[in-house]
Coordinates of C-alpha atoms in Angstrom, one line a residue:
Chain A
X1 CA 35.8 9.1 1.8
X2 CA 37.4 5.7 1.9
X3 CA 37.1 6.0 5.7
X4 CA 33.5 6.9 5.7
X5 CA 32.5 4.1 3.3
X6 CA 34.3 1.4 5.3
X7 CA 38.1 1.5 5.1
X8 CA 40.6 -0.1 2.7
X9 CA 38.5 -3.0 1.5
X10 CA 36.2 -0.7 -0.4
X11 CA 37.1 -0.6 -4.1
X12 CA 37.3 2.7 -5.8
X13 CA 34.1 1.9 -7.7
X14 CA 32.1 0.9 -4.6
X15 CA 33.6 3.7 -2.6
X16 CA 32.4 6.2 -5.2
X17 CA 28.9 4.5 -5.4
X18 CA 28.5 4.5 -1.6
X19 CA 29.6 8.2 -1.3
X20 CA 27.2 9.2 -4.0
X21 CA 24.2 7.3 -2.5
X22 CA 25.1 8.6 1.0
X23 CA 24.9 12.1 -0.3
X24 CA 21.7 11.5 -2.2
X25 CA 19.9 9.8 0.7
X26 CA 20.9 12.7 3.0
X27 CA 19.7 15.3 0.5
X28 CA 16.5 13.4 0.0
X29 CA 15.6 13.2 3.7
X30 CA 16.8 16.8 4.2
X31 CA 14.4 18.1 1.6
X32 CA 11.5 15.7 2.4
X33 CA 11.4 16.3 6.2
X34 CA 10.5 20.0 6.7
X35 CA 10.6 21.1 10.3
X36 CA 7.2 22.7 11.1
X37 CA 6.9 25.9 13.0
X38 CA 4.8 24.4 15.9
X39 CA 5.1 21.9 18.7
X40 CA 5.8 19.1 16.2
X41 CA 9.2 20.6 15.7
X42 CA 10.8 18.3 18.3
X43 CA 9.4 15.2 16.5
X44 CA 10.7 16.2 13.1
X45 CA 14.0 17.3 14.6
X46 CA 14.4 13.8 16.1
X47 CA 13.4 12.1 12.8
X48 CA 16.0 14.2 11.0
X49 CA 18.7 13.6 13.6
X50 CA 18.2 9.9 13.1
X51 CA 17.9 9.7 9.3
X52 CA 20.1 12.5 7.9
X53 CA 23.8 12.1 7.9
X54 CA 24.5 8.6 9.3
X55 CA 24.7 5.0 8.3
X56 CA 26.3 3.1 5.4
X57 CA 23.2 3.2 3.3
X58 CA 23.7 -0.4 2.2
X59 CA 19.9 -0.9 1.7
X60 CA 19.4 2.1 -0.6
X61 CA 22.4 1.1 -2.6
X62 CA 21.1 -2.5 -2.9
X63 CA 17.8 -1.2 -4.2
X64 CA 19.4 1.3 -6.6
X65 CA 22.0 -1.1 -7.9
X66 CA 19.4 -3.8 -8.5
X67 CA 17.0 -1.3 -10.2
X68 CA 19.9 -0.2 -12.4
X69 CA 20.2 -3.6 -13.9
X70 CA 16.7 -3.1 -15.4
X71 CA 17.1 0.5 -16.5
X72 CA 15.0 2.1 -13.7
X73 CA 15.5 5.9 -13.5
X74 CA 17.5 6.9 -10.5
X75 CA 15.1 9.3 -8.8
X76 CA 12.6 6.4 -8.6
X77 CA 15.0 3.8 -7.2
X78 CA 16.4 6.4 -4.8
X79 CA 13.0 7.1 -3.4
X80 CA 12.3 3.4 -2.9
X81 CA 15.7 3.0 -1.3
X82 CA 14.9 5.9 1.1
X83 CA 11.7 4.1 2.1
X84 CA 13.6 1.0 3.0
X85 CA 16.2 3.1 4.8
X86 CA 13.4 4.9 6.8
X87 CA 12.2 1.5 8.0
X88 CA 15.8 0.5 8.9
X89 CA 16.3 3.7 10.8
X90 CA 13.0 3.5 12.7
X91 CA 13.9 0.0 13.7
X92 CA 17.3 1.2 15.0
X93 CA 15.6 3.9 17.1
X94 CA 13.2 1.4 18.7
X95 CA 15.9 -1.3 19.1
X96 CA 18.1 1.2 21.0
X97 CA 15.4 2.1 23.5
X98 CA 16.1 1.2 27.2
X99 CA 13.4 -1.5 27.2
X100 CA 15.0 -3.1 24.1
X101 CA 18.8 -3.2 23.6
X102 CA 19.4 -0.1 25.8
X103 CA 22.2 1.4 23.6
X104 CA 23.7 4.8 24.1
X105 CA 25.7 5.2 20.9
X106 CA 24.7 4.9 17.2
X107 CA 26.9 6.0 14.3
X108 CA 29.2 7.5 16.8
X109 CA 26.5 9.8 18.3
X110 CA 24.1 9.6 21.1
X111 CA 21.0 7.5 20.4
X112 CA 17.7 9.3 19.8
X113 CA 16.2 8.7 23.3
X114 CA 19.3 10.2 24.9
X115 CA 19.6 13.1 22.6
X116 CA 15.9 13.8 22.9
X117 CA 13.9 11.5 25.3
X118 CA 12.2 8.1 25.2
X119 CA 8.7 9.4 24.2
X120 CA 10.1 11.4 21.3
X121 CA 12.2 8.4 20.2
X122 CA 9.1 6.1 20.2
X123 CA 7.2 8.7 18.1
X124 CA 10.1 9.5 15.8
X125 CA 10.4 5.8 15.0
X126 CA 6.7 5.5 14.5
X127 CA 6.7 8.5 12.2
X128 CA 9.6 7.2 10.1
X129 CA 7.7 4.0 9.8
X130 CA 4.6 5.7 8.4
X131 CA 6.8 8.0 6.3
X132 CA 8.2 5.0 4.5
X133 CA 4.8 4.0 3.2
X134 CA 3.9 7.6 2.4
X135 CA 7.0 7.6 0.1
X136 CA 6.1 4.4 -1.7
X137 CA 2.4 5.1 -2.2
X138 CA 2.3 8.6 -3.6
X139 CA 2.3 9.4 -7.3
X140 CA 5.8 10.8 -6.9
X141 CA 7.0 7.2 -6.6
X142 CA 5.9 5.8 -9.9
X143 CA 3.1 6.6 -12.4
X144 CA 2.1 2.9 -12.2
X145 CA -0.1 2.2 -9.2
X146 CA 0.4 -1.5 -9.4
X147 CA 4.1 -0.9 -8.8
X148 CA 3.3 1.3 -5.9
X149 CA 1.0 -1.3 -4.3
X150 CA 3.6 -4.0 -4.8
X151 CA 6.3 -2.0 -3.2
X152 CA 4.2 -1.3 -0.2
X153 CA 3.2 -4.9 0.2
X154 CA 6.8 -6.1 -0.1
X155 CA 8.1 -3.6 2.5
X156 CA 5.2 -4.2 4.9
X157 CA 5.7 -8.0 4.8
X158 CA 9.5 -7.6 5.3
X159 CA 9.2 -5.3 8.3
X160 CA 6.2 -6.7 10.3
X161 CA 5.7 -9.7 12.5
X162 CA 6.7 -12.2 9.8
X163 CA 9.8 -10.2 9.0
X164 CA 12.1 -7.8 10.8
X165 CA 9.9 -7.3 13.9
X166 CA 9.4 -11.0 14.2
X167 CA 13.1 -11.6 14.1
X168 CA 13.7 -9.0 16.7
X169 CA 11.2 -10.7 19.0
X170 CA 13.0 -14.0 18.5
X171 CA 16.2 -12.3 19.4
X172 CA 14.7 -10.9 22.6
X173 CA 13.0 -14.2 23.4
X174 CA 16.4 -15.7 24.3
X175 CA 15.9 -13.8 27.6
X176 CA 12.6 -15.4 28.3
X177 CA 12.7 -18.7 30.3
X178 CA 10.5 -20.8 28.2
X179 CA 12.7 -20.6 25.0
X180 CA 15.3 -23.3 24.4
X181 CA 18.9 -22.1 23.7
X182 CA 19.6 -21.2 20.1
X183 CA 21.3 -23.7 17.8
X184 CA 22.7 -22.9 14.4
X185 CA 19.3 -23.6 12.7
X186 CA 17.3 -21.3 15.0
X187 CA 19.9 -18.5 14.7
X188 CA 19.9 -18.7 11.0
X189 CA 16.1 -18.5 10.9
X190 CA 16.1 -15.6 13.4
X191 CA 18.6 -13.6 11.3
X192 CA 16.9 -14.3 8.1
X193 CA 14.0 -12.4 9.6
X194 CA 15.7 -9.8 11.7
X195 CA 18.4 -8.6 9.2
X196 CA 17.7 -10.7 6.1
X197 CA 14.1 -9.7 5.4
X198 CA 14.9 -6.0 4.9
X199 CA 18.0 -6.6 2.8
X200 CA 16.0 -9.0 0.6
X201 CA 13.2 -6.4 0.3
X202 CA 15.8 -3.9 -0.9
X203 CA 16.7 -6.1 -3.8
X204 CA 13.1 -7.2 -4.4
X205 CA 12.0 -3.6 -4.6
X206 CA 14.6 -2.9 -7.2
X207 CA 13.2 -5.8 -9.2
X208 CA 9.6 -4.6 -8.7
X209 CA 10.6 -1.2 -10.1
X210 CA 12.2 -3.0 -13.0
X211 CA 8.9 -4.9 -13.7
X212 CA 10.8 -8.2 -13.4
X213 CA 8.2 -11.0 -13.3
X214 CA 8.2 -13.4 -10.3
X215 CA 9.7 -16.3 -12.3
X216 CA 12.7 -14.1 -13.3
X217 CA 13.6 -13.1 -9.7
X218 CA 15.3 -16.3 -8.5
X219 CA 19.0 -15.4 -9.0
X220 CA 18.8 -12.0 -7.3
X221 CA 16.6 -13.4 -4.5
X222 CA 19.2 -16.0 -3.8
X223 CA 21.9 -13.3 -3.9
X224 CA 20.0 -11.3 -1.4
X225 CA 19.5 -14.3 0.9
X226 CA 23.2 -15.2 0.9
X227 CA 24.4 -11.6 1.6
X228 CA 21.8 -11.2 4.3
X229 CA 23.2 -14.2 6.2
X230 CA 26.8 -13.1 5.5
X231 CA 25.9 -9.6 6.7
X232 CA 24.8 -11.0 10.1
X233 CA 27.8 -13.3 10.5
X234 CA 30.0 -10.2 9.8
X235 CA 28.1 -8.3 12.5
X236 CA 28.7 -11.0 15.0
X237 CA 32.4 -11.0 14.1
X238 CA 32.5 -7.3 14.5
X239 CA 31.0 -7.6 17.9
X240 CA 33.9 -9.8 18.9
X241 CA 36.8 -8.3 17.0
X242 CA 35.7 -4.8 16.0
X243 CA 36.9 -1.4 17.1
X244 CA 34.2 0.5 18.9
X245 CA 35.5 3.9 17.6
X246 CA 35.2 2.7 14.0
X247 CA 31.9 0.9 14.6
X248 CA 30.4 4.0 16.3
X249 CA 28.4 1.8 18.7
X250 CA 29.0 -0.4 21.7
X251 CA 30.5 -3.8 20.9
X252 CA 31.1 -7.0 23.0
X253 CA 27.4 -6.9 23.9
X254 CA 26.6 -10.4 22.9
X255 CA 29.4 -11.8 25.1
X256 CA 28.3 -9.7 28.1
X257 CA 24.8 -11.1 27.8
X258 CA 26.1 -14.7 27.3
X259 CA 24.1 -14.7 24.0
X260 CA 24.6 -17.4 21.4
X261 CA 25.6 -16.1 18.0
X262 CA 27.1 -17.5 14.8
X263 CA 30.5 -16.8 16.3
X264 CA 29.9 -18.5 19.7
X265 CA 28.4 -21.5 17.9
X266 CA 31.0 -21.8 15.1
X267 CA 34.1 -20.1 16.4
X268 CA 35.7 -17.1 14.8
X269 CA 37.6 -18.9 12.1
X270 CA 34.7 -21.0 10.9
X271 CA 32.3 -18.1 11.0
X272 CA 34.6 -16.0 8.8
X273 CA 35.1 -18.9 6.4
X274 CA 31.3 -19.3 6.3
X275 CA 30.7 -15.6 5.6
X276 CA 33.2 -15.6 2.8
X277 CA 31.7 -18.8 1.3
X278 CA 28.3 -17.2 1.4
X279 CA 29.7 -14.1 -0.4
X280 CA 31.2 -16.3 -3.1
X281 CA 27.9 -18.1 -3.5
X282 CA 26.1 -14.7 -3.7
X283 CA 28.4 -13.5 -6.4
X284 CA 27.8 -16.7 -8.3
X285 CA 24.1 -15.9 -8.5
X286 CA 25.0 -12.7 -10.3
X287 CA 26.6 -14.5 -13.3
X288 CA 23.7 -14.1 -15.6
X289 CA 24.0 -10.3 -15.3
X290 CA 27.6 -10.2 -16.3
X291 CA 29.6 -7.0 -16.0
X292 CA 26.5 -5.0 -15.2
X293 CA 26.2 -6.6 -11.7
X294 CA 29.8 -5.7 -10.7
X295 CA 28.5 -3.2 -8.1
X296 CA 26.3 -5.8 -6.4
X297 CA 29.4 -8.1 -6.3
X298 CA 31.5 -5.4 -4.8
X299 CA 28.8 -4.7 -2.3
X300 CA 28.7 -8.4 -1.3
X301 CA 32.4 -8.4 -0.6
X302 CA 32.1 -5.1 1.3
X303 CA 29.5 -6.6 3.6
X304 CA 31.8 -9.2 5.1
X305 CA 35.0 -7.1 5.1
X306 CA 33.6 -3.8 6.5
X307 CA 34.8 -2.6 9.9
X308 CA 31.6 -0.8 10.9
Chain B
X1 CA -25.3 -5.5 23.8
X2 CA -26.4 -2.0 24.7
X3 CA -23.9 -2.1 27.6
X4 CA -21.0 -3.1 25.4
X5 CA -21.8 -0.7 22.6
X6 CA -22.0 2.2 25.0
X7 CA -25.2 2.3 27.1
X8 CA -28.6 3.7 26.6
X9 CA -27.9 6.4 24.1
X10 CA -27.2 3.8 21.5
X11 CA -30.2 3.5 19.2
X12 CA -31.3 0.0 18.3
X13 CA -30.0 0.5 14.8
X14 CA -26.6 1.8 15.8
X15 CA -26.3 -0.8 18.6
X16 CA -27.0 -3.6 16.0
X17 CA -24.4 -2.1 13.6
X18 CA -21.8 -1.7 16.3
X19 CA -22.3 -5.2 17.6
X20 CA -22.0 -6.6 14.1
X21 CA -18.9 -4.7 13.2
X22 CA -17.3 -5.6 16.6
X23 CA -17.8 -9.3 15.9
X24 CA -16.6 -8.9 12.3
X25 CA -13.4 -7.1 13.3
X26 CA -12.7 -9.6 16.0
X27 CA -13.2 -12.5 13.6
X28 CA -11.1 -10.8 11.0
X29 CA -8.1 -10.3 13.3
X30 CA -8.6 -13.7 14.8
X31 CA -8.3 -15.3 11.4
X32 CA -5.5 -13.0 10.0
X33 CA -3.1 -13.2 12.9
X34 CA -2.0 -16.8 13.2
X35 CA 0.2 -17.6 16.1
X36 CA 3.4 -19.2 14.8
X37 CA 5.0 -22.2 16.5
X38 CA 8.3 -20.5 17.2
X39 CA 9.8 -17.7 19.4
X40 CA 7.6 -15.1 17.6
X41 CA 4.6 -16.6 19.5
X42 CA 5.0 -14.0 22.2
X43 CA 4.8 -11.2 19.6
X44 CA 1.7 -12.4 17.9
X45 CA 0.1 -13.2 21.2
X46 CA 0.6 -9.6 22.2
X47 CA -0.8 -8.3 18.9
X48 CA -3.9 -10.5 19.3
X49 CA -4.3 -9.5 23.0
X50 CA -4.4 -5.9 21.9
X51 CA -6.5 -6.1 18.7
X52 CA -9.0 -9.0 19.3
X53 CA -12.0 -8.4 21.6
X54 CA -11.8 -4.8 22.7
X55 CA -12.7 -1.3 21.6
X56 CA -15.8 0.3 20.3
X57 CA -14.6 -0.1 16.6
X58 CA -15.8 3.4 15.7
X59 CA -13.2 3.7 13.0
X60 CA -14.1 0.5 11.1
X61 CA -17.8 1.4 11.3
X62 CA -17.1 4.9 10.0
X63 CA -15.2 3.4 7.0
X64 CA -17.8 0.7 6.4
X65 CA -20.8 3.0 6.8
X66 CA -19.2 5.6 4.4
X67 CA -18.3 2.9 1.9
X68 CA -21.9 1.6 2.1
X69 CA -23.2 4.9 0.7
X70 CA -21.3 4.0 -2.5
X71 CA -22.2 0.3 -2.8
X72 CA -18.8 -1.0 -1.8
X73 CA -18.9 -4.7 -0.9
X74 CA -18.6 -5.3 2.8
X75 CA -15.6 -7.7 2.8
X76 CA -13.6 -4.9 1.2
X77 CA -14.7 -2.1 3.4
X78 CA -14.2 -4.3 6.5
X79 CA -10.7 -5.0 5.5
X80 CA -9.9 -1.3 5.1
X81 CA -11.6 -0.6 8.4
X82 CA -9.5 -3.2 10.1
X83 CA -6.4 -1.5 8.7
X84 CA -7.4 1.8 10.3
X85 CA -8.2 -0.1 13.5
X86 CA -4.7 -1.8 13.5
X87 CA -3.2 1.7 13.3
X88 CA -5.4 3.0 16.1
X89 CA -4.6 0.0 18.3
X90 CA -0.8 0.3 17.7
X91 CA -1.0 3.9 18.7
X92 CA -2.8 3.0 22.0
X93 CA -0.1 0.4 22.8
X94 CA 2.6 2.9 22.3
X95 CA 0.7 5.8 24.0
X96 CA 0.2 3.5 27.1
X97 CA 4.0 2.9 27.5
X98 CA 5.6 4.1 30.7
X99 CA 7.7 6.7 28.7
X100 CA 4.5 8.1 27.2
X101 CA 1.2 8.2 29.1
X102 CA 2.1 5.4 31.5
X103 CA -1.3 3.8 31.6
X104 CA -2.1 0.5 33.3
X105 CA -5.7 -0.1 32.1
X106 CA -7.2 -0.2 28.6
X107 CA -10.6 -1.6 27.8
X108 CA -10.8 -2.8 31.4
X109 CA -7.7 -5.0 31.0
X110 CA -4.0 -4.6 31.7
X111 CA -2.2 -2.6 29.1
X112 CA 0.1 -4.6 26.8
X113 CA 3.4 -3.7 28.4
X114 CA 2.0 -4.9 31.8
X115 CA 0.5 -8.1 30.5
X116 CA 3.7 -8.8 28.5
X117 CA 6.6 -6.4 28.9
X118 CA 7.7 -3.1 27.4
X119 CA 9.9 -4.5 24.6
X120 CA 7.1 -6.8 23.5
X121 CA 4.7 -3.9 23.6
X122 CA 7.0 -1.7 21.4
X123 CA 7.3 -4.6 18.9
X124 CA 3.6 -5.5 18.9
X125 CA 2.8 -1.9 18.1
X126 CA 5.3 -1.8 15.3
X127 CA 4.0 -5.0 13.9
X128 CA 0.4 -3.9 13.9
X129 CA 1.6 -0.7 12.2
X130 CA 3.2 -2.7 9.4
X131 CA 0.2 -5.1 9.3
X132 CA -2.1 -2.2 8.5
X133 CA -0.2 -1.5 5.3
X134 CA 0.1 -5.2 4.5
X135 CA -3.7 -5.4 4.6
X136 CA -4.2 -2.4 2.3
X137 CA -1.7 -3.2 -0.3
X138 CA -2.3 -6.9 -1.2
X139 CA -4.6 -8.1 -3.9
X140 CA -7.1 -9.3 -1.3
X141 CA -7.9 -5.7 -0.6
X142 CA -9.1 -4.7 -4.1
X143 CA -8.5 -5.7 -7.6
X144 CA -7.7 -2.1 -8.5
X145 CA -4.1 -1.2 -7.6
X146 CA -4.8 2.5 -7.8
X147 CA -7.4 2.1 -5.0
X148 CA -4.8 0.2 -3.0
X149 CA -2.1 2.8 -3.4
X150 CA -4.5 5.6 -2.5
X151 CA -5.6 3.8 0.6
X152 CA -2.0 3.4 1.7
X153 CA -1.2 7.0 1.1
X154 CA -4.3 8.2 2.9
X155 CA -3.5 6.1 6.0
X156 CA 0.2 6.8 6.0
X157 CA -0.4 10.6 5.9
X158 CA -3.0 10.4 8.6
X159 CA -0.8 8.4 11.0
X160 CA 2.6 9.9 10.5
X161 CA 4.3 13.1 11.7
X162 CA 1.8 15.3 9.9
X163 CA -1.1 13.4 11.4
X164 CA -1.6 11.3 14.5
X165 CA 2.0 11.0 15.6
X166 CA 2.5 14.7 15.1
X167 CA -0.6 15.4 17.3
X168 CA 0.7 13.1 20.0
X169 CA 4.0 15.0 20.0
X170 CA 2.2 18.3 20.3
X171 CA 0.3 16.8 23.3
X172 CA 3.5 15.6 25.0
X173 CA 5.2 18.9 24.2
X174 CA 3.0 20.6 26.8
X175 CA 5.5 19.1 29.3
X176 CA 8.5 20.7 27.7
X177 CA 9.4 24.1 29.0
X178 CA 9.8 25.9 25.7
X179 CA 6.2 25.4 24.6
X180 CA 3.6 28.1 25.5
X181 CA 0.5 27.0 27.3
X182 CA -2.3 25.8 25.0
X183 CA -5.1 28.1 24.0
X184 CA -8.3 27.0 22.3
X185 CA -6.8 27.4 18.9
X186 CA -3.7 25.3 19.6
X187 CA -5.7 22.6 21.3
X188 CA -8.1 22.4 18.3
X189 CA -5.1 22.1 16.0
X190 CA -3.5 19.4 18.2
X191 CA -6.7 17.3 18.4
X192 CA -7.4 17.6 14.6
X193 CA -4.1 15.8 14.2
X194 CA -4.0 13.5 17.3
X195 CA -7.6 12.1 17.0
X196 CA -9.1 13.8 14.0
X197 CA -6.7 12.7 11.3
X198 CA -7.4 8.9 11.8
X199 CA -11.2 9.5 12.1
X200 CA -11.1 11.5 8.9
X201 CA -9.0 8.9 7.2
X202 CA -11.7 6.3 8.1
X203 CA -14.3 8.3 6.2
X204 CA -11.9 9.1 3.3
X205 CA -11.0 5.5 2.9
X206 CA -14.6 4.7 2.5
X207 CA -14.8 7.3 -0.2
X208 CA -11.7 6.0 -1.9
X209 CA -13.2 2.5 -2.0
X210 CA -16.3 4.1 -3.5
X211 CA -14.2 5.8 -6.2
X212 CA -15.6 9.2 -5.1
X213 CA -13.7 11.9 -7.0
X214 CA -11.9 14.5 -4.9
X215 CA -14.4 17.2 -5.8
X216 CA -17.3 15.0 -4.5
X217 CA -15.8 14.5 -1.1
X218 CA -16.5 17.8 0.6
X219 CA -19.6 17.0 2.6
X220 CA -18.3 13.8 4.1
X221 CA -14.9 15.4 4.8
X222 CA -16.6 18.2 6.7
X223 CA -18.7 15.6 8.6
X224 CA -15.6 13.7 9.6
X225 CA -13.8 16.9 10.7
X226 CA -16.8 17.9 12.9
X227 CA -17.2 14.5 14.6
X228 CA -13.4 14.3 15.1
X229 CA -13.5 17.5 17.2
X230 CA -16.7 16.5 19.0
X231 CA -15.1 13.1 19.7
X232 CA -12.2 14.7 21.5
X233 CA -14.4 17.2 23.5
X234 CA -16.4 14.2 24.6
X235 CA -13.2 12.5 25.6
X236 CA -12.2 15.5 27.7
X237 CA -15.7 15.5 29.3
X238 CA -15.4 11.8 30.0
X239 CA -12.1 12.4 31.7
X240 CA -13.8 14.8 34.1
X241 CA -17.2 13.2 34.6
X242 CA -16.9 9.6 33.5
X243 CA -17.0 6.4 35.4
X244 CA -13.7 4.6 35.4
X245 CA -15.4 1.1 35.5
X246 CA -17.4 1.9 32.4
X247 CA -14.6 3.6 30.6
X248 CA -12.2 0.7 31.3
X249 CA -9.3 3.1 31.7
X250 CA -7.9 5.6 34.2
X251 CA -9.7 8.9 34.2
X252 CA -9.0 12.3 35.9
X253 CA -5.5 12.2 34.3
X254 CA -5.7 15.6 32.7
X255 CA -6.5 17.3 35.9
X256 CA -3.7 15.5 37.8
X257 CA -1.2 16.7 35.3
X258 CA -2.7 20.3 35.3
X259 CA -3.2 19.9 31.5
X260 CA -5.2 22.3 29.5
X261 CA -8.1 20.7 27.6
X262 CA -11.3 21.8 25.9
X263 CA -13.0 21.4 29.3
X264 CA -10.5 23.4 31.4
X265 CA -10.6 26.2 28.7
X266 CA -14.3 26.3 28.1
X267 CA -15.9 24.8 31.2
X268 CA -18.1 21.7 31.3
X269 CA -21.3 23.3 30.2
X270 CA -19.8 25.2 27.2
X271 CA -17.8 22.2 26.2
X272 CA -20.8 20.0 26.1
X273 CA -22.8 22.6 24.2
X274 CA -19.9 22.9 21.7
X275 CA -19.7 19.1 21.2
X276 CA -23.5 18.9 20.5
X277 CA -23.3 21.9 18.1
X278 CA -20.5 20.1 16.2
X279 CA -22.6 17.0 16.0
X280 CA -25.6 18.9 14.7
X281 CA -23.3 20.5 12.1
X282 CA -21.8 17.1 11.2
X283 CA -25.3 15.7 10.7
X284 CA -26.2 18.7 8.5
X285 CA -23.4 17.8 6.1
X286 CA -25.1 14.4 5.6
X287 CA -28.2 16.0 4.1
X288 CA -27.4 15.2 0.5
X289 CA -27.2 11.5 1.3
X290 CA -30.7 11.4 2.8
X291 CA -32.0 8.3 4.6
X292 CA -28.9 6.3 3.5
X293 CA -26.7 8.2 5.9
X294 CA -28.8 7.5 9.0
X295 CA -26.1 5.3 10.5
X296 CA -23.4 8.0 10.1
X297 CA -25.9 10.4 11.8
X298 CA -26.5 7.9 14.7
X299 CA -22.7 7.4 15.0
X300 CA -22.2 11.2 15.3
X301 CA -24.7 11.4 18.2
X302 CA -23.1 8.3 19.8
X303 CA -19.7 9.9 19.7
X304 CA -20.7 12.7 22.1
X305 CA -23.1 10.7 24.3
X306 CA -21.0 7.6 24.9
X307 CA -19.8 6.7 28.4
X308 CA -16.5 5.0 27.4

């Protein structure tokens, strides 16, 4: 269990929470994605291959742990967390495609386009994308339609051209000639979109479920922004220092491509110091929630210390 | 105008309506998709290239003409129609990719992956996908959150693995060895998903905006199902008999691939007769709406007689 959840830095409390949410998310997708007895079988097989039984499930746990602060029932926050995870997984499937990052390994297994084929991978990503919004909009989500509409809007904004997909474009744009080399400012902006937007949405959706008014969202919004950036710096450090077997994916890719990252721009030591400072700052934003927010604090620490 | 809207079979009334909706949809996307002054520029350029200034806009007009029957204000039905169109256009971008149908021409212009590149095409499709749900869920859509949530659910179901994407998988599956050759029953099922689901959603979203209760939706649901099938038979006929210049895309592709279609299974004459019978049947379902539904009747006729 400790191994699956990310090695010795995982506290008993966080390890337990991650193991539980990993099982719940797997069970949810396993039950929700029924393989049809026709030629769509291949598509749903590919969706299930990608979404059942892999990943740390950081985003669902962020959503659930935030919602817990406001007494939201767990079936509801789990469902919202699974919608964010469906978006995250669709983006991994598309990012791994030969025309994008061309990756062969994900969570220690073949990527979807290798296990199936490219066309199936494109469609499986598209289908998980639509599925996320199906999960959020139906009456199973919440009896309150205003909450459902807000959740959809939050996730659509975070994943589209002004969020995750926009950040991915900025990342790829480094390969196009007319884009100046990244500096720290532009990398920060890029990562706030590419990784940060969906992590922030996970927290915001927990607050939407908790009916937290906009003016009460500042602290947790700041927490999410700080861990988002720390998460990406940790990813860049993993790419340089990590163990491919533990990470379950190809590393050293940034260096091969000569790509600028937080680590190439700041150096390993300063990058690690910066990630830890961001985590301390993130945890500081949790102060008003006291002991109740201990899981979110654990999660912030885990994000920079993880080895996968 | 007659040429753009689809030649001499377009009545003056329908021609006017199509020209108007084409201009409105173009203006809507032109205003809504603002090109940012950073490395996301390429992404939004690609989205705009695909979504501004092309296409017949049959789906927005279906949504608007249905909503008109129930007195919905046009800004609202246009916005919903644009959401359906965003989904339709994203699916065209992904379908045209080399790993899918590998098409070079769309609406008489280079496909997005040729004009830009494959990675940008994947992301532009993904971004239009998210954008559709952004359009439906925000307060600009409708003051009533229940309506917004219903619209999102309808469109997500129609576009995901149990709708459009599922149908596309069935279509591709013909190339995999373990799938039996299509018969008329399996092609009908496939096309009800691949093309029919989104056309039906266009009509259903018009009814959702009009607050039509489920038990009052039967006639227009049947209308949509019939024109959906007629639309696909007409597409298959176009593939055999059409003029590539007018169609603005490659034709004769089914035959090259040895693919079974309505036309290969029924022959040209029977397929045409079937399409016309479906249109008559569709128009019959409009009877309760009398003169008010004349545009939906015109649209049904246009769908089988169009030359692109």
